[in-house]
PDB file of C-alpha atoms and ligand atoms in Angstrom:
ATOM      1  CA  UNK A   1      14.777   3.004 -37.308  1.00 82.00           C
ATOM      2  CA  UNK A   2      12.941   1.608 -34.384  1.00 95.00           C
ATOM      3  CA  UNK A   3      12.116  -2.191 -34.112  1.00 94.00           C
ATOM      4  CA  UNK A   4       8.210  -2.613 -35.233  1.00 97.00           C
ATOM      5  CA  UNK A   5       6.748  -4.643 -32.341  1.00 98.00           C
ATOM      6  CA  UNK A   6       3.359  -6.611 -31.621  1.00 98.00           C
ATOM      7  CA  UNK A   7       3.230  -8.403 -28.492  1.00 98.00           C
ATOM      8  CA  UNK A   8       0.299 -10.667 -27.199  1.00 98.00           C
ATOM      9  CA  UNK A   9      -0.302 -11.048 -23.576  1.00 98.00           C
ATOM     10  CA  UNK A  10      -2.565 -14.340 -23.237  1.00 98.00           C
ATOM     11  CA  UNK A  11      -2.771 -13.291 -19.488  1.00 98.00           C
ATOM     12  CA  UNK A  12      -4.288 -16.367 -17.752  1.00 98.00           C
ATOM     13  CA  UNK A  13      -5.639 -17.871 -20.969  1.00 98.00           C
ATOM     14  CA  UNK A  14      -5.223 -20.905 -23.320  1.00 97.00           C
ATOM     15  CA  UNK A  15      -4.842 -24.276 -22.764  1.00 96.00           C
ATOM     16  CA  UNK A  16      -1.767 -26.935 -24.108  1.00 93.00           C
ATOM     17  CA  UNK A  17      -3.864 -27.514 -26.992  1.00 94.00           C
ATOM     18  CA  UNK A  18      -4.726 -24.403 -27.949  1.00 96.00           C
ATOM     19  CA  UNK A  19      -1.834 -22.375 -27.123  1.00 94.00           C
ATOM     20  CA  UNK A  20       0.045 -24.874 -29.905  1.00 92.00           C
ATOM     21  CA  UNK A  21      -2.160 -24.778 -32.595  1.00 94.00           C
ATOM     22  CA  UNK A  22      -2.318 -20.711 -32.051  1.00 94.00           C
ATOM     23  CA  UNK A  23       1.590 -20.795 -32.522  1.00 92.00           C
ATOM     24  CA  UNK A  24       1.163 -23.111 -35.712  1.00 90.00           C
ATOM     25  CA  UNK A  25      -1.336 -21.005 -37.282  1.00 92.00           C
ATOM     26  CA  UNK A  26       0.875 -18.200 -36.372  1.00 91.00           C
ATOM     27  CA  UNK A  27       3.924 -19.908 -38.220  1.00 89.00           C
ATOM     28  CA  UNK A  28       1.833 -20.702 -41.088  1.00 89.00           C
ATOM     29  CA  UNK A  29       0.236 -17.356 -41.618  1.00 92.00           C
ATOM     30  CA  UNK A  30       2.135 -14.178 -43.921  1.00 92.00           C
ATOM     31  CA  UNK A  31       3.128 -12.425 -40.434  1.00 94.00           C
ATOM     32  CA  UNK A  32       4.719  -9.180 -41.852  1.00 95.00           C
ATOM     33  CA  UNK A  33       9.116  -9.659 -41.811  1.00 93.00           C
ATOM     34  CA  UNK A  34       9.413  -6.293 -40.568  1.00 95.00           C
ATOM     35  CA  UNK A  35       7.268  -7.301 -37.275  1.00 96.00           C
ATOM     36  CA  UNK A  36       9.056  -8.117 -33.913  1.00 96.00           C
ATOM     37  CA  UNK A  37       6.234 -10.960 -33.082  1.00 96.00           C
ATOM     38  CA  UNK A  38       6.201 -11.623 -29.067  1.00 97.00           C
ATOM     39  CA  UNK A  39       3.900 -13.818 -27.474  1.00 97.00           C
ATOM     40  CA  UNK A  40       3.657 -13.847 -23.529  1.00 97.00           C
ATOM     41  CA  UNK A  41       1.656 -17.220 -22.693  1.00 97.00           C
ATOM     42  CA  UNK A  42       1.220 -18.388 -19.206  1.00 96.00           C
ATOM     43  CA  UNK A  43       4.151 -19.775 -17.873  1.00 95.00           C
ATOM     44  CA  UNK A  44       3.405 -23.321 -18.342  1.00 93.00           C
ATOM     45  CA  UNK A  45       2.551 -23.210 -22.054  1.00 94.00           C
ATOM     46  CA  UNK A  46       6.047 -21.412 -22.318  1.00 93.00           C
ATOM     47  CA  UNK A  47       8.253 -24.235 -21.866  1.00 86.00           C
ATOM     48  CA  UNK A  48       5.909 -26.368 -24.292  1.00 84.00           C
ATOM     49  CA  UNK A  49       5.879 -23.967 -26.855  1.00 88.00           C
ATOM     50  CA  UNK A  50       9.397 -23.552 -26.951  1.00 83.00           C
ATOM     51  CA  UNK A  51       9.195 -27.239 -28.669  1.00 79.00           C
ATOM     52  CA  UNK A  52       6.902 -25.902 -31.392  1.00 79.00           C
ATOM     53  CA  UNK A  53       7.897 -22.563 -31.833  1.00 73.00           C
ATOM     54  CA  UNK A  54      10.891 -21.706 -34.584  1.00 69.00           C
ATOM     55  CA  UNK A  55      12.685 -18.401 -35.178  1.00 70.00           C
ATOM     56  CA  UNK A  56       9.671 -16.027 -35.673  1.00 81.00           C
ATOM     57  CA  UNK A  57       8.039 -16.659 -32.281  1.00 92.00           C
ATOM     58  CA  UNK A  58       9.590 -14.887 -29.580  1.00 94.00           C
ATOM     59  CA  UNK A  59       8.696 -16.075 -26.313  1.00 95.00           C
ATOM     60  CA  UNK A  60       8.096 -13.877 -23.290  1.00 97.00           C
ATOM     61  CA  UNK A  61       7.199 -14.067 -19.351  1.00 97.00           C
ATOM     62  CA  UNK A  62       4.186 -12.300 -18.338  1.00 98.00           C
ATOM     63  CA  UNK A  63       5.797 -12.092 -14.379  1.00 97.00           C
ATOM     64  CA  UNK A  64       8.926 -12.951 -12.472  1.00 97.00           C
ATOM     65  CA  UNK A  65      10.452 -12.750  -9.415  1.00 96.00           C
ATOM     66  CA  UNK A  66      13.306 -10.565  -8.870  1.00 94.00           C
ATOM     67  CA  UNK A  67      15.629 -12.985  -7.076  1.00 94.00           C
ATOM     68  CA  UNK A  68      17.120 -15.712  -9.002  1.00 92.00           C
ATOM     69  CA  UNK A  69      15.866 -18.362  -6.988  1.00 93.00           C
ATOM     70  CA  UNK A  70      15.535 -18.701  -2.897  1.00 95.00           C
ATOM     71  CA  UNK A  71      12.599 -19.571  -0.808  1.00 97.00           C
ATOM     72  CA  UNK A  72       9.832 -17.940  -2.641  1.00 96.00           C
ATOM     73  CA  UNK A  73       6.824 -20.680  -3.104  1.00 97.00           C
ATOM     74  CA  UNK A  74       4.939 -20.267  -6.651  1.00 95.00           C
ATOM     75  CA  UNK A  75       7.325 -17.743  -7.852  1.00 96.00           C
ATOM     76  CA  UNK A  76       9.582 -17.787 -11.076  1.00 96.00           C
ATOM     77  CA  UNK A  77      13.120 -16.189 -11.441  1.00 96.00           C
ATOM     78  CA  UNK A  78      14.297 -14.097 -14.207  1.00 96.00           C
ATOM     79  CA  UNK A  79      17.018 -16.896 -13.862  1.00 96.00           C
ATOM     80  CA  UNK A  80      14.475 -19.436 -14.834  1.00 96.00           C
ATOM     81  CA  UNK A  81      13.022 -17.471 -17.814  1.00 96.00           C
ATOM     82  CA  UNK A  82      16.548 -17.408 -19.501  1.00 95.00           C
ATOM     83  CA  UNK A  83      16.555 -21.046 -18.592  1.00 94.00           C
ATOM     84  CA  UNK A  84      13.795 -22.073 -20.645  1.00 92.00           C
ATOM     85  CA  UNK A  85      14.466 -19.780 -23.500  1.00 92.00           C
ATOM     86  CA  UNK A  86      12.169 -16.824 -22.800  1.00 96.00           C
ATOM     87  CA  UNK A  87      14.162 -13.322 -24.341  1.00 96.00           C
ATOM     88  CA  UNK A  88      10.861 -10.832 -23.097  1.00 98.00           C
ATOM     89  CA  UNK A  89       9.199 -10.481 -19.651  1.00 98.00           C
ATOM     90  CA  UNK A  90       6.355  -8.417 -18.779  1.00 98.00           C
ATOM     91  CA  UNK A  91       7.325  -5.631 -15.846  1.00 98.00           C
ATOM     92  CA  UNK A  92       4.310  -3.834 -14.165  1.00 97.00           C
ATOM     93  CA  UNK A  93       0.993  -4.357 -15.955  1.00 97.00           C
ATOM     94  CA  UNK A  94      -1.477  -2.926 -14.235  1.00 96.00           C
ATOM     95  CA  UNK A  95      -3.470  -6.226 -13.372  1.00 97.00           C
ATOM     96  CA  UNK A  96      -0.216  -7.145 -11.058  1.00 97.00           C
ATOM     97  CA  UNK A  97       0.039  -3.563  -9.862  1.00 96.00           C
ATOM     98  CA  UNK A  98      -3.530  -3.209  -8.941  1.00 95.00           C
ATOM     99  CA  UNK A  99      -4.178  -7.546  -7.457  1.00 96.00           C
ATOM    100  CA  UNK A 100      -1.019  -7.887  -6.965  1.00 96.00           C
ATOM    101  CA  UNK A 101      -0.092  -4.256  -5.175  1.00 95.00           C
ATOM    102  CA  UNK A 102       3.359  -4.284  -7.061  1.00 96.00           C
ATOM    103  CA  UNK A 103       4.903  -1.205  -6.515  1.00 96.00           C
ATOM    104  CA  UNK A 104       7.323   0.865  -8.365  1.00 96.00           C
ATOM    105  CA  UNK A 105      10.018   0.160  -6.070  1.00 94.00           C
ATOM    106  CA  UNK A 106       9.257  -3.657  -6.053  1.00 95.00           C
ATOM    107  CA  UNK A 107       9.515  -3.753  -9.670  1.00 97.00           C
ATOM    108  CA  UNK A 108      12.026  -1.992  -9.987  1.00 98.00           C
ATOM    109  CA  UNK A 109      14.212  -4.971  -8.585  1.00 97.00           C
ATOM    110  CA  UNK A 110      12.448  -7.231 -11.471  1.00 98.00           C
ATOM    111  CA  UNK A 111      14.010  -4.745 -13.958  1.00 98.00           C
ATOM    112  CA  UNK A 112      17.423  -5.344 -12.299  1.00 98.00           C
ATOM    113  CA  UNK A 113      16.490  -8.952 -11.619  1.00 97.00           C
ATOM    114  CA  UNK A 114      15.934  -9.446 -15.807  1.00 98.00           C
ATOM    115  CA  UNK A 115      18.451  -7.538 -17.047  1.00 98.00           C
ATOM    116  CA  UNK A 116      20.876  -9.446 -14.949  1.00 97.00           C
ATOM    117  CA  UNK A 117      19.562 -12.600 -16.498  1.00 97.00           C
ATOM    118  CA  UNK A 118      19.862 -11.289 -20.384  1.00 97.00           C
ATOM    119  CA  UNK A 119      16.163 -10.802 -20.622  1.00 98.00           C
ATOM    120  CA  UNK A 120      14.724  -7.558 -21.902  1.00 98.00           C
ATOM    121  CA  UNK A 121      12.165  -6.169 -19.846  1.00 98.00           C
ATOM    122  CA  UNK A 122       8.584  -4.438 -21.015  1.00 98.00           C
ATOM    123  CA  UNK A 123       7.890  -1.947 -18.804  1.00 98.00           C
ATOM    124  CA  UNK A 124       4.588  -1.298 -18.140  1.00 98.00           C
ATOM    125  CA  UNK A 125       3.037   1.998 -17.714  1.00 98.00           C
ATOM    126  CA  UNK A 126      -0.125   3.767 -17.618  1.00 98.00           C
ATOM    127  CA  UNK A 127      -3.139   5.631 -15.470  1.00 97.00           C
ATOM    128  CA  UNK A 128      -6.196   4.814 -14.092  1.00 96.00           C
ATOM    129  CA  UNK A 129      -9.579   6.502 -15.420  1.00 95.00           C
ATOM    130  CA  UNK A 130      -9.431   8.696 -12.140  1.00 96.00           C
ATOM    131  CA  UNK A 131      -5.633   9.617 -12.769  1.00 97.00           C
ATOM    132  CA  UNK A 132      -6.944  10.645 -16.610  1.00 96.00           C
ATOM    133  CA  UNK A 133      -9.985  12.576 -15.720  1.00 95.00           C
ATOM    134  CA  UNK A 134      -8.153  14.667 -12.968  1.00 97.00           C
ATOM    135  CA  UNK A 135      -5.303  15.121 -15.434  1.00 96.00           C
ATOM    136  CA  UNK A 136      -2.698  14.316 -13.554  1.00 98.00           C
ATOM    137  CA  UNK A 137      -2.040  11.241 -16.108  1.00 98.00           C
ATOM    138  CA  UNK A 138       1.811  12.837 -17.604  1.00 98.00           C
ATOM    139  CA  UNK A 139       2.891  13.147 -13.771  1.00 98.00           C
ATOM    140  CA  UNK A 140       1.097   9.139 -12.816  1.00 98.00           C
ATOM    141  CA  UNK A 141       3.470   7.873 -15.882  1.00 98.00           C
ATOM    142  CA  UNK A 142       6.998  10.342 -15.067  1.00 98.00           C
ATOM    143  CA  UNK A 143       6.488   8.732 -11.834  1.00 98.00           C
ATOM    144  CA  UNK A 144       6.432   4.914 -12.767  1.00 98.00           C
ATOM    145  CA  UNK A 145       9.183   5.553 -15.145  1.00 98.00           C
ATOM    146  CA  UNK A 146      11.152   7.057 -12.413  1.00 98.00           C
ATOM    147  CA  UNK A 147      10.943   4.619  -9.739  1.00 98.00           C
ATOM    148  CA  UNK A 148      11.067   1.279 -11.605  1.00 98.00           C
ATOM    149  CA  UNK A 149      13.294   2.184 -14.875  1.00 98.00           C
ATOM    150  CA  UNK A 150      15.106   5.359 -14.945  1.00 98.00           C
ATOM    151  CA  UNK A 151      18.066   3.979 -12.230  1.00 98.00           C
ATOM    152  CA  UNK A 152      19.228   2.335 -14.974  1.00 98.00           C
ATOM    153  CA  UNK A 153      22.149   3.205 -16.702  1.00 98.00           C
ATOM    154  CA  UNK A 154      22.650   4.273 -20.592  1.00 98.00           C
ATOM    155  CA  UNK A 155      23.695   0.798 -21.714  1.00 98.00           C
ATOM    156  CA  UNK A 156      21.046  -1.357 -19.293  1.00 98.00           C
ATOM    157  CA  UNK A 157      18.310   1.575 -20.869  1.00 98.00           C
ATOM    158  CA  UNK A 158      18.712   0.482 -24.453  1.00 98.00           C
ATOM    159  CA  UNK A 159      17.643  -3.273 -23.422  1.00 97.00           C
ATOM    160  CA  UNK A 160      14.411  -2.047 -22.185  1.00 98.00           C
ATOM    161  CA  UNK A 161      10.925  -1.661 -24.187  1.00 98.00           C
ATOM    162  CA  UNK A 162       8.526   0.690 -22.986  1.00 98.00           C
ATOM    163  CA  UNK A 163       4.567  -0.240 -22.766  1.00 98.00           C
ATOM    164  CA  UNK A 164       2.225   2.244 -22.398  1.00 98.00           C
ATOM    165  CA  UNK A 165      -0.927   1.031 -21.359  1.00 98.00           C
ATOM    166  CA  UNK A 166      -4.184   3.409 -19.163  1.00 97.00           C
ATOM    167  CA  UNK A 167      -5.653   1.254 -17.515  1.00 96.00           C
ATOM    168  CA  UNK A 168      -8.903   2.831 -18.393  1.00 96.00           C
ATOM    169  CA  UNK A 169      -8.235   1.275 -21.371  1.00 94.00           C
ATOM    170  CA  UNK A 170      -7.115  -2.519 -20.958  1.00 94.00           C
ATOM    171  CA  UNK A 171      -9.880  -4.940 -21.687  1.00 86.00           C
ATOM    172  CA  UNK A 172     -12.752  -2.530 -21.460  1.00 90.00           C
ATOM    173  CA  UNK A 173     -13.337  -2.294 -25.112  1.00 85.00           C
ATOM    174  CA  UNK A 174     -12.218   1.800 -24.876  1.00 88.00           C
ATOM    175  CA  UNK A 175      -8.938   2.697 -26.735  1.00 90.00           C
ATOM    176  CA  UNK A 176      -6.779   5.986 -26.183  1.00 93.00           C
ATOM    177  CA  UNK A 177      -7.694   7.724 -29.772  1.00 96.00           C
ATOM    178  CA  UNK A 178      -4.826   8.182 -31.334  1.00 97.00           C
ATOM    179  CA  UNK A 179      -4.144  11.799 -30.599  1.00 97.00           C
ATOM    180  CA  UNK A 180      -3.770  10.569 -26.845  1.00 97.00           C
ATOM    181  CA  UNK A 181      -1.840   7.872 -27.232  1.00 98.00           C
ATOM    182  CA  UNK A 182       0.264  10.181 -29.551  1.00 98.00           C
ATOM    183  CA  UNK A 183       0.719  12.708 -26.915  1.00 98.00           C
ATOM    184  CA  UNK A 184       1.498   9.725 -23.837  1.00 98.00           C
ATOM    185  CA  UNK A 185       4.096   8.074 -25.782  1.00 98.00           C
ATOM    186  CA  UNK A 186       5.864  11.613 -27.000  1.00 98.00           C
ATOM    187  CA  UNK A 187       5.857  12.974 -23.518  1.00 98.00           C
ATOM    188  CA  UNK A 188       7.517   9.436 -22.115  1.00 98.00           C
ATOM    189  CA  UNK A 189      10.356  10.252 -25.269  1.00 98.00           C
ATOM    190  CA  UNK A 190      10.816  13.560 -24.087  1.00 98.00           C
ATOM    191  CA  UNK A 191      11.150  12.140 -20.165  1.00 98.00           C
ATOM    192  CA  UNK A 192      13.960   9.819 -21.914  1.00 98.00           C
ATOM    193  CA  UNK A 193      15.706  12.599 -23.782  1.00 98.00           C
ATOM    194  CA  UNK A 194      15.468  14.671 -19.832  1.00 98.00           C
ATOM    195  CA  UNK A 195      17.460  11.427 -17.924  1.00 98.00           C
ATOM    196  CA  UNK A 196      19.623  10.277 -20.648  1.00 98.00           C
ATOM    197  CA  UNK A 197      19.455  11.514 -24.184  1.00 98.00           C
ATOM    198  CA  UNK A 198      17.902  12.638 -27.749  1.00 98.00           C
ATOM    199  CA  UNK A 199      19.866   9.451 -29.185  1.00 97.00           C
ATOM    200  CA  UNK A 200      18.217   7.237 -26.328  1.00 98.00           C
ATOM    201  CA  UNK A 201      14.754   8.686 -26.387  1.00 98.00           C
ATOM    202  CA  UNK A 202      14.897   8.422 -30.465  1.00 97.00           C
ATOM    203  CA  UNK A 203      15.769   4.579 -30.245  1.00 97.00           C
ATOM    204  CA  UNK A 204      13.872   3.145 -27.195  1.00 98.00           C
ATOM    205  CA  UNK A 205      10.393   1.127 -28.449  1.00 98.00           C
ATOM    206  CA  UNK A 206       7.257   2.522 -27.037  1.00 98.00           C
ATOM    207  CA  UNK A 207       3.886   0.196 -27.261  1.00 98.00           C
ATOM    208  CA  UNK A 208       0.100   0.786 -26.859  1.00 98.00           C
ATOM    209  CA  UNK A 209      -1.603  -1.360 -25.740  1.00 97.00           C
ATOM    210  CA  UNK A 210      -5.602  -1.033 -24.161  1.00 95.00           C
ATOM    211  CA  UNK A 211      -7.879  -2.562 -26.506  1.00 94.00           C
ATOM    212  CA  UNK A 212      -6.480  -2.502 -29.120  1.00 96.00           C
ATOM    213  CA  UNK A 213      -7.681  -5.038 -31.998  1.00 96.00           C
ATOM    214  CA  UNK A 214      -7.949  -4.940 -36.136  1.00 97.00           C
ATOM    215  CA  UNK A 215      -9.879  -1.852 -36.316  1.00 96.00           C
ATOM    216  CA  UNK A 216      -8.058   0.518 -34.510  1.00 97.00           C
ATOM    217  CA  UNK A 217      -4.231  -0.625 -34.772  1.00 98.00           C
ATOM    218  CA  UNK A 218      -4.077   1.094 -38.174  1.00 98.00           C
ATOM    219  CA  UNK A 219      -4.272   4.193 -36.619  1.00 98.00           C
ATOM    220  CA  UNK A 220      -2.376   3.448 -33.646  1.00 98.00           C
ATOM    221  CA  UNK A 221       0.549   2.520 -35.468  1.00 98.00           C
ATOM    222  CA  UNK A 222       0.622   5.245 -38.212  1.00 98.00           C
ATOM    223  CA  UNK A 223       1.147   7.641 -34.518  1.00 98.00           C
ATOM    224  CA  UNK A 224       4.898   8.408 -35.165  1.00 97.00           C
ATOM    225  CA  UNK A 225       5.829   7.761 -31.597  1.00 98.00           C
ATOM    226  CA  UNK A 226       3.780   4.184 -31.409  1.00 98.00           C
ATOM    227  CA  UNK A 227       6.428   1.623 -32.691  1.00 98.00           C
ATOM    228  CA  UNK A 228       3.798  -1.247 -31.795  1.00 98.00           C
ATOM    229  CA  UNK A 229       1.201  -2.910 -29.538  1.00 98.00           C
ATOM    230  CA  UNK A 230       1.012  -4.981 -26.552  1.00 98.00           C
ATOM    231  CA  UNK A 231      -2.539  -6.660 -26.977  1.00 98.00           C
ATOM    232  CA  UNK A 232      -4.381  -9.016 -24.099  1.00 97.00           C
ATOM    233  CA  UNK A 233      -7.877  -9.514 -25.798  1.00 96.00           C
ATOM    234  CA  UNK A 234      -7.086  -9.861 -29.743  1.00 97.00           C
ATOM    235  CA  UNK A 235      -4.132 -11.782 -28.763  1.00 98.00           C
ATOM    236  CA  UNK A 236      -5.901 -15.109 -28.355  1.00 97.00           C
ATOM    237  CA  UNK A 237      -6.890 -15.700 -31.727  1.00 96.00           C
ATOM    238  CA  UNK A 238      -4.507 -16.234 -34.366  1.00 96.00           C
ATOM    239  CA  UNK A 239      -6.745 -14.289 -36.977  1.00 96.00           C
ATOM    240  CA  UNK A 240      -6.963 -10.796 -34.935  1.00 97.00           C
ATOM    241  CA  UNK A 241      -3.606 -10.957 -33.905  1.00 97.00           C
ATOM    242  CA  UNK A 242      -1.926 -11.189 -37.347  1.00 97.00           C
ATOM    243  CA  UNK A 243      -4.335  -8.599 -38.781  1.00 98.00           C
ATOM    244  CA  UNK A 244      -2.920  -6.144 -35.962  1.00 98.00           C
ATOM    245  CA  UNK A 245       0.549  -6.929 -37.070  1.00 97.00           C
ATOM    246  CA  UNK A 246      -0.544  -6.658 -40.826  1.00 97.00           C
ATOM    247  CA  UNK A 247      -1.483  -3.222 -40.161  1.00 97.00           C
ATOM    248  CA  UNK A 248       1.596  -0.975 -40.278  1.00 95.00           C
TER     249      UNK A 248
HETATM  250  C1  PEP B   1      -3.149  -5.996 -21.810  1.00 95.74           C
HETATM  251  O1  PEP B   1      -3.597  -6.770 -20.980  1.00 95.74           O
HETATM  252  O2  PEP B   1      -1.940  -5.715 -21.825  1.00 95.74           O
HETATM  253  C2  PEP B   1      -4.082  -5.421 -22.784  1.00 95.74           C
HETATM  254  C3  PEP B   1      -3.675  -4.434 -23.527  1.00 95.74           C
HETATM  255  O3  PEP B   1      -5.343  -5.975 -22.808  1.00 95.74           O
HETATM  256  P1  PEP B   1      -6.508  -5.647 -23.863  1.00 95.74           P
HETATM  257  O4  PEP B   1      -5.879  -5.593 -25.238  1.00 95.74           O
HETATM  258  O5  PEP B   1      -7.473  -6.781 -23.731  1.00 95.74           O
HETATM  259  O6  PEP B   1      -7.083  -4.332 -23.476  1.00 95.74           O
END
């Protein structure tokens, strides 16, 4: 049985206030026991709500750098996640591939650069409206997979978490219906099972995320391939996010 998983990506959102009472609500509230929760707050909330946070919380990097540290002004190592207790780190979303020009190759090294340092990665993948509408979207996700995850070996693989996420779809208020997600996240098993195995493509965790929010997680989740979401938007209050997780 495959971990149940929602993860909120506060992107560059919150303050020191706010980002603490969030995670106190959070604590408070009947999150579901079955529910991996993972919250990915800006890097400088992290190390403060380490102090707050208990068992239930876990905390997670939305970017790193793939060297451990070195002459690299404004950057964080994978090194320094593990340091201050994060156990997740974002990997490719496309706001860092698309501002940030972060290629497959480049992130591939944060993979590497994570793993090394005992944190899991979430891999993010997904295509852009254009990429969707010319239906080339399978071959736009193969591809990402292949150049940033699938050097990995069989027992690196099982440490990583898969996010799909079309780009068409992040913070624009339009979700994949559930047929496409459905159809995204079986092909990406079936790319798994190709590289490495039935057992590996059965086990790794595969998240939507693109708008997703209370009303359409329900759906989402019941997809038999969707073990979960990766939300930006509904993330930031307390309220949203719990009714996402409450809806498995
Ligand atoms: C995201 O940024 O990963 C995301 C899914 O954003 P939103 O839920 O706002 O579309």
């Amino acid at each position: 049985m495959r971990q149940k998983i929602v993860a909120g990506n506060w992107k560059m959102n919150m303050s020191s206030e706010s980002s603490s009472a969030f995670i106190n609500e959070l604590k408070s509230s009947n999150w579901p026991q079955d529910v991996n929760c993972i919250i990915a707050p800006p890097i400088i909330y992290l190390m403060e709500l380490q102090k707050v946070n208990g068992k239930q919380i876990d905390l997670c990097g939305q970017n790193c750098h793939s060297n451990d540290s070195g002459a690299f002004t404004g950057e964080i190592g994978a090194a320094m996640l593990n340091d201050i207790g994060a156990k997740y780190c974002l990997v490719g979303h496309s706001e860092r591939r698309s501002y940030f020009n972060e290629s497959n190759e480049f992130l591939k090294n944060k993979v590497d650069g994570l793993l090394k340092n005992s944190i899991i990665p979430i891999y993010c993948c997904g295509e852009t409206r254009i990429e969707r509408e010319n239906g080339t979207y399978f071959d736009v996700v193969e591809q990402q997979l292949n150049e940033g995850l699938f050097h990995l070996d069989n027992l690196q693989f099982t440490k990583v978490i898969i996010a799909y996420e079309p780009v068409w779809a992040i913070g624009t208020g339009l979700t994949a219906s559930a047929k496409e997600a459905q159809e995204m996240h079986a092909y990406i098993r079936k790319t798994i099972e190709k590289v490495y195995s039935l057992e590996m493509a059965e086990s790794i965790s595969i998240l939507y995320g693109g708008s997703c929010n209370p009303n359409n997680a329900k759906e989402l989740f019941a997809c038999k391939d969707v073990d979960g979401g990766l939300i930006g938007g509904a993330s930031l209050e307390p309220k949203k996010f719990l009714e996402i997780a409450q809806a498995f």
